[in-house]
Amino acid sequence: MWQVTPGNLYIRAFSIVLGAITSAVVWVARPHMLSFVLAGLVLLLLERYKRSGSRWIYALPLITLLWANVHGGYAIALMLVAAYVAGEALNRLSGTTATRC
């Protein structure tokens, strides 16, 4: 189970508040908010696939297709996939494995 120390809790809370203040200028645009949600969903699918080989990764093209028809920010999905592929390639080249947080 996760153990949170008080110092970590305060840093996390401060980071969330700082992120909310920084991104407040784009909250009014609904397509941007959908892009944030879909980016989180793409990250969730990629992380679950990386950790446990989840079969939900096959939904990724459908999510990207939906995203491309809703907002131009769908390129974020391609960048996230490229980042995960590059990270895994570097892990394999260096012989390291990911550790659980």
PDB file of N, CA and C in Angstrom:
ATOM      1  N   MET A   1       0.836  -1.182   0.000  1.00  0.00           N
ATOM      2  CA  MET A   1       0.000   0.000   0.000  1.00  0.00           C
ATOM      3  C   MET A   1       0.874   1.236   0.000  1.00  0.00           C
ATOM      4  N   TRP A   2       0.384   2.309  -0.484  1.00  0.00           N
ATOM      5  CA  TRP A   2       1.145   3.552  -0.577  1.00  0.00           C
ATOM      6  C   TRP A   2       1.249   4.205   0.791  1.00  0.00           C
ATOM      7  N   GLN A   3       2.414   4.654   1.120  1.00  0.00           N
ATOM      8  CA  GLN A   3       2.611   5.392   2.354  1.00  0.00           C
ATOM      9  C   GLN A   3       2.991   6.820   1.989  1.00  0.00           C
ATOM     10  N   VAL A   4       2.223   7.746   2.496  1.00  0.00           N
ATOM     11  CA  VAL A   4       2.463   9.146   2.184  1.00  0.00           C
ATOM     12  C   VAL A   4       2.998   9.827   3.424  1.00  0.00           C
ATOM     13  N   THR A   5       4.155  10.414   3.299  1.00  0.00           N
ATOM     14  CA  THR A   5       4.706  11.178   4.414  1.00  0.00           C
ATOM     15  C   THR A   5       4.148  12.586   4.355  1.00  0.00           C
ATOM     16  N   PRO A   6       4.067  13.298   5.472  1.00  0.00           N
ATOM     17  CA  PRO A   6       3.510  14.648   5.454  1.00  0.00           C
ATOM     18  C   PRO A   6       4.227  15.578   4.486  1.00  0.00           C
ATOM     19  N   GLY A   7       5.528  15.456   4.356  1.00  0.00           N
ATOM     20  CA  GLY A   7       6.264  16.304   3.419  1.00  0.00           C
ATOM     21  C   GLY A   7       5.816  16.063   1.995  1.00  0.00           C
ATOM     22  N   ASN A   8       5.655  14.826   1.626  1.00  0.00           N
ATOM     23  CA  ASN A   8       5.187  14.506   0.279  1.00  0.00           C
ATOM     24  C   ASN A   8       3.782  15.029   0.037  1.00  0.00           C
ATOM     25  N   LEU A   9       2.934  14.954   1.035  1.00  0.00           N
ATOM     26  CA  LEU A   9       1.563  15.413   0.895  1.00  0.00           C
ATOM     27  C   LEU A   9       1.527  16.911   0.605  1.00  0.00           C
ATOM     28  N   TYR A  10       2.314  17.678   1.304  1.00  0.00           N
ATOM     29  CA  TYR A  10       2.341  19.129   1.095  1.00  0.00           C
ATOM     30  C   TYR A  10       2.917  19.482  -0.273  1.00  0.00           C
ATOM     31  N   ILE A  11       3.935  18.770  -0.686  1.00  0.00           N
ATOM     32  CA  ILE A  11       4.518  19.022  -2.004  1.00  0.00           C
ATOM     33  C   ILE A  11       3.512  18.681  -3.088  1.00  0.00           C
ATOM     34  N   ARG A  12       2.806  17.583  -2.926  1.00  0.00           N
ATOM     35  CA  ARG A  12       1.791  17.204  -3.908  1.00  0.00           C
ATOM     36  C   ARG A  12       0.660  18.217  -3.964  1.00  0.00           C
ATOM     37  N   ALA A  13       0.185  18.647  -2.807  1.00  0.00           N
ATOM     38  CA  ALA A  13      -0.897  19.629  -2.771  1.00  0.00           C
ATOM     39  C   ALA A  13      -0.455  20.940  -3.419  1.00  0.00           C
ATOM     40  N   PHE A  14       0.755  21.374  -3.119  1.00  0.00           N
ATOM     41  CA  PHE A  14       1.278  22.604  -3.718  1.00  0.00           C
ATOM     42  C   PHE A  14       1.392  22.453  -5.224  1.00  0.00           C
ATOM     43  N   SER A  15       1.839  21.297  -5.691  1.00  0.00           N
ATOM     44  CA  SER A  15       1.970  21.067  -7.133  1.00  0.00           C
ATOM     45  C   SER A  15       0.614  21.106  -7.828  1.00  0.00           C
ATOM     46  N   ILE A  16      -0.398  20.539  -7.200  1.00  0.00           N
ATOM     47  CA  ILE A  16      -1.734  20.544  -7.784  1.00  0.00           C
ATOM     48  C   ILE A  16      -2.281  21.963  -7.860  1.00  0.00           C
ATOM     49  N   VAL A  17      -2.113  22.720  -6.784  1.00  0.00           N
ATOM     50  CA  VAL A  17      -2.597  24.106  -6.780  1.00  0.00           C
ATOM     51  C   VAL A  17      -1.843  24.930  -7.813  1.00  0.00           C
ATOM     52  N   LEU A  18      -0.532  24.769  -7.889  1.00  0.00           N
ATOM     53  CA  LEU A  18       0.267  25.502  -8.865  1.00  0.00           C
ATOM     54  C   LEU A  18      -0.136  25.137 -10.292  1.00  0.00           C
ATOM     55  N   GLY A  19      -0.362  23.856 -10.543  1.00  0.00           N
ATOM     56  CA  GLY A  19      -0.811  23.418 -11.865  1.00  0.00           C
ATOM     57  C   GLY A  19      -2.186  23.965 -12.207  1.00  0.00           C
ATOM     58  N   ALA A  20      -3.076  24.016 -11.227  1.00  0.00           N
ATOM     59  CA  ALA A  20      -4.417  24.554 -11.464  1.00  0.00           C
ATOM     60  C   ALA A  20      -4.358  26.042 -11.790  1.00  0.00           C
ATOM     61  N   ILE A  21      -3.533  26.776 -11.063  1.00  0.00           N
ATOM     62  CA  ILE A  21      -3.402  28.210 -11.330  1.00  0.00           C
ATOM     63  C   ILE A  21      -2.783  28.439 -12.701  1.00  0.00           C
ATOM     64  N   THR A  22      -1.761  27.665 -13.036  1.00  0.00           N
ATOM     65  CA  THR A  22      -1.073  27.830 -14.312  1.00  0.00           C
ATOM     66  C   THR A  22      -1.985  27.502 -15.491  1.00  0.00           C
ATOM     67  N   SER A  23      -2.805  26.481 -15.369  1.00  0.00           N
ATOM     68  CA  SER A  23      -3.638  26.055 -16.488  1.00  0.00           C
ATOM     69  C   SER A  23      -5.020  26.708 -16.495  1.00  0.00           C
ATOM     70  N   ALA A  24      -5.286  27.628 -15.578  1.00  0.00           N
ATOM     71  CA  ALA A  24      -6.611  28.243 -15.481  1.00  0.00           C
ATOM     72  C   ALA A  24      -6.996  28.998 -16.746  1.00  0.00           C
ATOM     73  N   VAL A  25      -6.019  29.463 -17.516  1.00  0.00           N
ATOM     74  CA  VAL A  25      -6.346  30.241 -18.713  1.00  0.00           C
ATOM     75  C   VAL A  25      -6.989  29.391 -19.808  1.00  0.00           C
ATOM     76  N   VAL A  26      -6.821  28.088 -19.784  1.00  0.00           N
ATOM     77  CA  VAL A  26      -7.396  27.241 -20.834  1.00  0.00           C
ATOM     78  C   VAL A  26      -8.599  26.444 -20.351  1.00  0.00           C
ATOM     79  N   TRP A  27      -9.068  26.674 -19.154  1.00  0.00           N
ATOM     80  CA  TRP A  27     -10.206  25.922 -18.652  1.00  0.00           C
ATOM     81  C   TRP A  27     -11.505  26.252 -19.361  1.00  0.00           C
ATOM     82  N   VAL A  28     -11.621  27.439 -19.902  1.00  0.00           N
ATOM     83  CA  VAL A  28     -12.882  27.839 -20.509  1.00  0.00           C
ATOM     84  C   VAL A  28     -13.108  27.167 -21.859  1.00  0.00           C
ATOM     85  N   ALA A  29     -12.080  26.738 -22.503  1.00  0.00           N
ATOM     86  CA  ALA A  29     -12.222  26.113 -23.820  1.00  0.00           C
ATOM     87  C   ALA A  29     -12.502  24.623 -23.636  1.00  0.00           C
ATOM     88  N   ARG A  30     -13.706  24.213 -23.930  1.00  0.00           N
ATOM     89  CA  ARG A  30     -14.102  22.826 -23.715  1.00  0.00           C
ATOM     90  C   ARG A  30     -13.281  21.801 -24.496  1.00  0.00           C
ATOM     91  N   PRO A  31     -12.912  22.062 -25.740  1.00  0.00           N
ATOM     92  CA  PRO A  31     -12.099  21.057 -26.440  1.00  0.00           C
ATOM     93  C   PRO A  31     -10.752  20.807 -25.760  1.00  0.00           C
ATOM     94  N   HIS A  32     -10.180  21.842 -25.164  1.00  0.00           N
ATOM     95  CA  HIS A  32      -8.918  21.653 -24.454  1.00  0.00           C
ATOM     96  C   HIS A  32      -9.114  20.736 -23.247  1.00  0.00           C
ATOM     97  N   MET A  33     -10.219  20.912 -22.555  1.00  0.00           N
ATOM     98  CA  MET A  33     -10.483  20.075 -21.393  1.00  0.00           C
ATOM     99  C   MET A  33     -10.643  18.612 -21.813  1.00  0.00           C
ATOM    100  N   LEU A  34     -11.276  18.373 -22.946  1.00  0.00           N
ATOM    101  CA  LEU A  34     -11.402  17.009 -23.445  1.00  0.00           C
ATOM    102  C   LEU A  34     -10.026  16.438 -23.796  1.00  0.00           C
ATOM    103  N   SER A  35      -9.154  17.278 -24.314  1.00  0.00           N
ATOM    104  CA  SER A  35      -7.793  16.828 -24.622  1.00  0.00           C
ATOM    105  C   SER A  35      -7.054  16.422 -23.363  1.00  0.00           C
ATOM    106  N   PHE A  36      -7.256  17.168 -22.266  1.00  0.00           N
ATOM    107  CA  PHE A  36      -6.619  16.801 -20.997  1.00  0.00           C
ATOM    108  C   PHE A  36      -7.112  15.434 -20.524  1.00  0.00           C
ATOM    109  N   VAL A  37      -8.412  15.212 -20.616  1.00  0.00           N
ATOM    110  CA  VAL A  37      -8.985  13.930 -20.187  1.00  0.00           C
ATOM    111  C   VAL A  37      -8.473  12.788 -21.063  1.00  0.00           C
ATOM    112  N   LEU A  38      -8.466  13.001 -22.370  1.00  0.00           N
ATOM    113  CA  LEU A  38      -8.009  11.942 -23.274  1.00  0.00           C
ATOM    114  C   LEU A  38      -6.513  11.689 -23.138  1.00  0.00           C
ATOM    115  N   ALA A  39      -5.729  12.725 -22.848  1.00  0.00           N
ATOM    116  CA  ALA A  39      -4.297  12.526 -22.604  1.00  0.00           C
ATOM    117  C   ALA A  39      -4.098  11.671 -21.355  1.00  0.00           C
ATOM    118  N   GLY A  40      -4.886  11.929 -20.328  1.00  0.00           N
ATOM    119  CA  GLY A  40      -4.819  11.104 -19.121  1.00  0.00           C
ATOM    120  C   GLY A  40      -5.212   9.663 -19.387  1.00  0.00           C
ATOM    121  N   LEU A  41      -6.230   9.472 -20.221  1.00  0.00           N
ATOM    122  CA  LEU A  41      -6.668   8.126 -20.578  1.00  0.00           C
ATOM    123  C   LEU A  41      -5.586   7.390 -21.372  1.00  0.00           C
ATOM    124  N   VAL A  42      -4.959   8.090 -22.308  1.00  0.00           N
ATOM    125  CA  VAL A  42      -3.873   7.484 -23.083  1.00  0.00           C
ATOM    126  C   VAL A  42      -2.723   7.098 -22.160  1.00  0.00           C
ATOM    127  N   LEU A  43      -2.370   7.972 -21.227  1.00  0.00           N
ATOM    128  CA  LEU A  43      -1.308   7.650 -20.267  1.00  0.00           C
ATOM    129  C   LEU A  43      -1.673   6.442 -19.415  1.00  0.00           C
ATOM    130  N   LEU A  44      -2.930   6.382 -18.987  1.00  0.00           N
ATOM    131  CA  LEU A  44      -3.382   5.241 -18.190  1.00  0.00           C
ATOM    132  C   LEU A  44      -3.252   3.944 -18.976  1.00  0.00           C
ATOM    133  N   LEU A  45      -3.694   3.942 -20.231  1.00  0.00           N
ATOM    134  CA  LEU A  45      -3.598   2.741 -21.058  1.00  0.00           C
ATOM    135  C   LEU A  45      -2.147   2.332 -21.287  1.00  0.00           C
ATOM    136  N   LEU A  46      -1.295   3.310 -21.583  1.00  0.00           N
ATOM    137  CA  LEU A  46       0.117   2.995 -21.812  1.00  0.00           C
ATOM    138  C   LEU A  46       0.785   2.457 -20.556  1.00  0.00           C
ATOM    139  N   GLU A  47       0.483   3.049 -19.422  1.00  0.00           N
ATOM    140  CA  GLU A  47       1.098   2.603 -18.171  1.00  0.00           C
ATOM    141  C   GLU A  47       0.615   1.216 -17.773  1.00  0.00           C
ATOM    142  N   ARG A  48      -0.676   0.955 -17.940  1.00  0.00           N
ATOM    143  CA  ARG A  48      -1.194  -0.389 -17.622  1.00  0.00           C
ATOM    144  C   ARG A  48      -0.594  -1.441 -18.548  1.00  0.00           C
ATOM    145  N   TYR A  49      -0.423  -1.077 -19.811  1.00  0.00           N
ATOM    146  CA  TYR A  49       0.194  -2.017 -20.747  1.00  0.00           C
ATOM    147  C   TYR A  49       1.649  -2.272 -20.359  1.00  0.00           C
ATOM    148  N   LYS A  50       2.346  -1.227 -19.969  1.00  0.00           N
ATOM    149  CA  LYS A  50       3.751  -1.367 -19.589  1.00  0.00           C
ATOM    150  C   LYS A  50       3.895  -2.217 -18.332  1.00  0.00           C
ATOM    151  N   ARG A  51       3.022  -2.009 -17.364  1.00  0.00           N
ATOM    152  CA  ARG A  51       3.138  -2.705 -16.078  1.00  0.00           C
ATOM    153  C   ARG A  51       2.624  -4.142 -16.127  1.00  0.00           C
ATOM    154  N   SER A  52       1.489  -4.358 -16.825  1.00  0.00           N
ATOM    155  CA  SER A  52       0.879  -5.695 -16.744  1.00  0.00           C
ATOM    156  C   SER A  52       0.471  -6.286 -18.081  1.00  0.00           C
ATOM    157  N   GLY A  53       0.748  -5.596 -19.178  1.00  0.00           N
ATOM    158  CA  GLY A  53       0.377  -6.136 -20.479  1.00  0.00           C
ATOM    159  C   GLY A  53      -1.112  -6.129 -20.730  1.00  0.00           C
ATOM    160  N   SER A  54      -1.802  -5.129 -20.208  1.00  0.00           N
ATOM    161  CA  SER A  54      -3.251  -5.032 -20.336  1.00  0.00           C
ATOM    162  C   SER A  54      -3.678  -5.008 -21.807  1.00  0.00           C
ATOM    163  N   ARG A  55      -4.781  -5.699 -22.091  1.00  0.00           N
ATOM    164  CA  ARG A  55      -5.279  -5.767 -23.465  1.00  0.00           C
ATOM    165  C   ARG A  55      -6.049  -4.508 -23.861  1.00  0.00           C
ATOM    166  N   TRP A  56      -6.253  -3.594 -22.929  1.00  0.00           N
ATOM    167  CA  TRP A  56      -6.946  -2.350 -23.234  1.00  0.00           C
ATOM    168  C   TRP A  56      -6.132  -1.463 -24.162  1.00  0.00           C
ATOM    169  N   ILE A  57      -4.883  -1.809 -24.397  1.00  0.00           N
ATOM    170  CA  ILE A  57      -4.033  -1.023 -25.294  1.00  0.00           C
ATOM    171  C   ILE A  57      -4.620  -1.008 -26.709  1.00  0.00           C
ATOM    172  N   TYR A  58      -5.410  -2.012 -27.034  1.00  0.00           N
ATOM    173  CA  TYR A  58      -6.007  -2.081 -28.362  1.00  0.00           C
ATOM    174  C   TYR A  58      -7.082  -1.008 -28.565  1.00  0.00           C
ATOM    175  N   ALA A  59      -7.520  -0.374 -27.501  1.00  0.00           N
ATOM    176  CA  ALA A  59      -8.481   0.725 -27.611  1.00  0.00           C
ATOM    177  C   ALA A  59      -7.792   2.035 -27.979  1.00  0.00           C
ATOM    178  N   LEU A  60      -6.476   2.055 -27.927  1.00  0.00           N
ATOM    179  CA  LEU A  60      -5.726   3.282 -28.195  1.00  0.00           C
ATOM    180  C   LEU A  60      -5.988   3.869 -29.585  1.00  0.00           C
ATOM    181  N   PRO A  61      -6.015   3.093 -30.669  1.00  0.00           N
ATOM    182  CA  PRO A  61      -6.331   3.687 -31.972  1.00  0.00           C
ATOM    183  C   PRO A  61      -7.733   4.288 -32.035  1.00  0.00           C
ATOM    184  N   LEU A  62      -8.697   3.665 -31.371  1.00  0.00           N
ATOM    185  CA  LEU A  62     -10.055   4.207 -31.368  1.00  0.00           C
ATOM    186  C   LEU A  62     -10.128   5.522 -30.593  1.00  0.00           C
ATOM    187  N   ILE A  63      -9.426   5.579 -29.475  1.00  0.00           N
ATOM    188  CA  ILE A  63      -9.394   6.816 -28.692  1.00  0.00           C
ATOM    189  C   ILE A  63      -8.721   7.928 -29.491  1.00  0.00           C
ATOM    190  N   THR A  64      -7.635   7.601 -30.175  1.00  0.00           N
ATOM    191  CA  THR A  64      -6.934   8.596 -30.981  1.00  0.00           C
ATOM    192  C   THR A  64      -7.803   9.058 -32.146  1.00  0.00           C
ATOM    193  N   LEU A  65      -8.547   8.153 -32.743  1.00  0.00           N
ATOM    194  CA  LEU A  65      -9.459   8.513 -33.831  1.00  0.00           C
ATOM    195  C   LEU A  65     -10.555   9.453 -33.330  1.00  0.00           C
ATOM    196  N   LEU A  66     -11.141   9.140 -32.191  1.00  0.00           N
ATOM    197  CA  LEU A  66     -12.141  10.013 -31.587  1.00  0.00           C
ATOM    198  C   LEU A  66     -11.537  11.387 -31.294  1.00  0.00           C
ATOM    199  N   TRP A  67     -10.352  11.385 -30.708  1.00  0.00           N
ATOM    200  CA  TRP A  67      -9.663  12.615 -30.337  1.00  0.00           C
ATOM    201  C   TRP A  67      -9.369  13.465 -31.566  1.00  0.00           C
ATOM    202  N   ALA A  68      -8.943  12.836 -32.661  1.00  0.00           N
ATOM    203  CA  ALA A  68      -8.630  13.575 -33.890  1.00  0.00           C
ATOM    204  C   ALA A  68      -9.868  14.239 -34.474  1.00  0.00           C
ATOM    205  N   ASN A  69     -11.038  13.656 -34.258  1.00  0.00           N
ATOM    206  CA  ASN A  69     -12.266  14.241 -34.771  1.00  0.00           C
ATOM    207  C   ASN A  69     -12.854  15.307 -33.854  1.00  0.00           C
ATOM    208  N   VAL A  70     -12.354  15.374 -32.628  1.00  0.00           N
ATOM    209  CA  VAL A  70     -12.884  16.344 -31.674  1.00  0.00           C
ATOM    210  C   VAL A  70     -11.978  17.563 -31.531  1.00  0.00           C
ATOM    211  N   HIS A  71     -10.670  17.340 -31.499  1.00  0.00           N
ATOM    212  CA  HIS A  71      -9.737  18.441 -31.225  1.00  0.00           C
ATOM    213  C   HIS A  71      -8.394  18.150 -31.870  1.00  0.00           C
ATOM    214  N   GLY A  72      -7.713  19.186 -32.269  1.00  0.00           N
ATOM    215  CA  GLY A  72      -6.417  19.038 -32.921  1.00  0.00           C
ATOM    216  C   GLY A  72      -5.295  18.629 -31.993  1.00  0.00           C
ATOM    217  N   GLY A  73      -5.578  18.510 -30.722  1.00  0.00           N
ATOM    218  CA  GLY A  73      -4.549  18.118 -29.764  1.00  0.00           C
ATOM    219  C   GLY A  73      -4.251  16.628 -29.775  1.00  0.00           C
ATOM    220  N   TYR A  74      -4.804  15.897 -30.731  1.00  0.00           N
ATOM    221  CA  TYR A  74      -4.583  14.449 -30.782  1.00  0.00           C
ATOM    222  C   TYR A  74      -3.103  14.107 -30.985  1.00  0.00           C
ATOM    223  N   ALA A  75      -2.317  15.071 -31.467  1.00  0.00           N
ATOM    224  CA  ALA A  75      -0.883  14.823 -31.648  1.00  0.00           C
ATOM    225  C   ALA A  75      -0.212  14.490 -30.314  1.00  0.00           C
ATOM    226  N   ILE A  76      -0.830  14.914 -29.219  1.00  0.00           N
ATOM    227  CA  ILE A  76      -0.300  14.589 -27.892  1.00  0.00           C
ATOM    228  C   ILE A  76      -0.278  13.076 -27.707  1.00  0.00           C
ATOM    229  N   ALA A  77      -1.301  12.378 -28.194  1.00  0.00           N
ATOM    230  CA  ALA A  77      -1.344  10.916 -28.077  1.00  0.00           C
ATOM    231  C   ALA A  77      -0.162  10.296 -28.813  1.00  0.00           C
ATOM    232  N   LEU A  78       0.133  10.815 -29.997  1.00  0.00           N
ATOM    233  CA  LEU A  78       1.265  10.286 -30.760  1.00  0.00           C
ATOM    234  C   LEU A  78       2.587  10.551 -30.039  1.00  0.00           C
ATOM    235  N   MET A  79       2.696  11.735 -29.431  1.00  0.00           N
ATOM    236  CA  MET A  79       3.913  12.064 -28.680  1.00  0.00           C
ATOM    237  C   MET A  79       4.070  11.181 -27.450  1.00  0.00           C
ATOM    238  N   LEU A  80       2.958  10.888 -26.767  1.00  0.00           N
ATOM    239  CA  LEU A  80       3.028  10.032 -25.584  1.00  0.00           C
ATOM    240  C   LEU A  80       3.438   8.607 -25.960  1.00  0.00           C
ATOM    241  N   VAL A  81       2.869   8.094 -27.036  1.00  0.00           N
ATOM    242  CA  VAL A  81       3.244   6.758 -27.493  1.00  0.00           C
ATOM    243  C   VAL A  81       4.716   6.736 -27.893  1.00  0.00           C
ATOM    244  N   ALA A  82       5.166   7.780 -28.600  1.00  0.00           N
ATOM    245  CA  ALA A  82       6.574   7.852 -29.001  1.00  0.00           C
ATOM    246  C   ALA A  82       7.492   7.927 -27.781  1.00  0.00           C
ATOM    247  N   ALA A  83       7.079   8.654 -26.757  1.00  0.00           N
ATOM    248  CA  ALA A  83       7.888   8.752 -25.535  1.00  0.00           C
ATOM    249  C   ALA A  83       7.989   7.398 -24.839  1.00  0.00           C
ATOM    250  N   TYR A  84       6.877   6.659 -24.776  1.00  0.00           N
ATOM    251  CA  TYR A  84       6.911   5.338 -24.140  1.00  0.00           C
ATOM    252  C   TYR A  84       7.764   4.360 -24.946  1.00  0.00           C
ATOM    253  N   VAL A  85       7.647   4.406 -26.267  1.00  0.00           N
ATOM    254  CA  VAL A  85       8.446   3.518 -27.118  1.00  0.00           C
ATOM    255  C   VAL A  85       9.929   3.844 -26.964  1.00  0.00           C
ATOM    256  N   ALA A  86      10.270   5.130 -26.977  1.00  0.00           N
ATOM    257  CA  ALA A  86      11.670   5.532 -26.810  1.00  0.00           C
ATOM    258  C   ALA A  86      12.191   5.133 -25.435  1.00  0.00           C
ATOM    259  N   GLY A  87      11.375   5.306 -24.416  1.00  0.00           N
ATOM    260  CA  GLY A  87      11.773   4.919 -23.072  1.00  0.00           C
ATOM    261  C   GLY A  87      12.018   3.426 -22.939  1.00  0.00           C
ATOM    262  N   GLU A  88      11.133   2.647 -23.524  1.00  0.00           N
ATOM    263  CA  GLU A  88      11.318   1.196 -23.478  1.00  0.00           C
ATOM    264  C   GLU A  88      12.531   0.759 -24.285  1.00  0.00           C
ATOM    265  N   ALA A  89      12.780   1.421 -25.412  1.00  0.00           N
ATOM    266  CA  ALA A  89      13.973   1.096 -26.208  1.00  0.00           C
ATOM    267  C   ALA A  89      15.236   1.398 -25.414  1.00  0.00           C
ATOM    268  N   LEU A  90      15.254   2.529 -24.730  1.00  0.00           N
ATOM    269  CA  LEU A  90      16.415   2.862 -23.900  1.00  0.00           C
ATOM    270  C   LEU A  90      16.570   1.892 -22.729  1.00  0.00           C
ATOM    271  N   ASN A  91      15.439   1.486 -22.134  1.00  0.00           N
ATOM    272  CA  ASN A  91      15.504   0.493 -21.054  1.00  0.00           C
ATOM    273  C   ASN A  91      16.108  -0.814 -21.540  1.00  0.00           C
ATOM    274  N   ARG A  92      15.697  -1.251 -22.709  1.00  0.00           N
ATOM    275  CA  ARG A  92      16.227  -2.522 -23.243  1.00  0.00           C
ATOM    276  C   ARG A  92      17.680  -2.408 -23.639  1.00  0.00           C
ATOM    277  N   LEU A  93      18.070  -1.276 -24.214  1.00  0.00           N
ATOM    278  CA  LEU A  93      19.467  -1.080 -24.595  1.00  0.00           C
ATOM    279  C   LEU A  93      20.378  -1.027 -23.376  1.00  0.00           C
ATOM    280  N   SER A  94      19.890  -0.410 -22.308  1.00  0.00           N
ATOM    281  CA  SER A  94      20.717  -0.285 -21.099  1.00  0.00           C
ATOM    282  C   SER A  94      20.580  -1.495 -20.178  1.00  0.00           C
ATOM    283  N   GLY A  95      19.590  -2.332 -20.430  1.00  0.00           N
ATOM    284  CA  GLY A  95      19.414  -3.544 -19.625  1.00  0.00           C
ATOM    285  C   GLY A  95      18.738  -3.298 -18.293  1.00  0.00           C
ATOM    286  N   THR A  96      18.084  -2.152 -18.139  1.00  0.00           N
ATOM    287  CA  THR A  96      17.399  -1.862 -16.885  1.00  0.00           C
ATOM    288  C   THR A  96      15.927  -2.206 -17.021  1.00  0.00           C
ATOM    289  N   THR A  97      15.286  -2.382 -15.883  1.00  0.00           N
ATOM    290  CA  THR A  97      13.852  -2.637 -15.857  1.00  0.00           C
ATOM    291  C   THR A  97      13.185  -1.563 -15.015  1.00  0.00           C
ATOM    292  N   ALA A  98      11.915  -1.299 -15.291  1.00  0.00           N
ATOM    293  CA  ALA A  98      11.180  -0.296 -14.546  1.00  0.00           C
ATOM    294  C   ALA A  98      10.882  -0.819 -13.148  1.00  0.00           C
ATOM    295  N   THR A  99      10.970   0.054 -12.176  1.00  0.00           N
ATOM    296  CA  THR A  99      10.633  -0.318 -10.805  1.00  0.00           C
ATOM    297  C   THR A  99       9.268   0.269 -10.468  1.00  0.00           C
ATOM    298  N   ARG A 100       8.565  -0.425  -9.606  1.00  0.00           N
ATOM    299  CA  ARG A 100       7.254   0.068  -9.195  1.00  0.00           C
ATOM    300  C   ARG A 100       7.424   1.158  -8.152  1.00  0.00           C
ATOM    301  N   CYS A 101       6.570   2.149  -8.279  1.00  0.00           N
ATOM    302  CA  CYS A 101       6.602   3.269  -7.320  1.00  0.00           C
ATOM    303  C   CYS A 101       5.777   2.934  -6.107  1.00  0.00           C
TER     304      CYS A 101
END
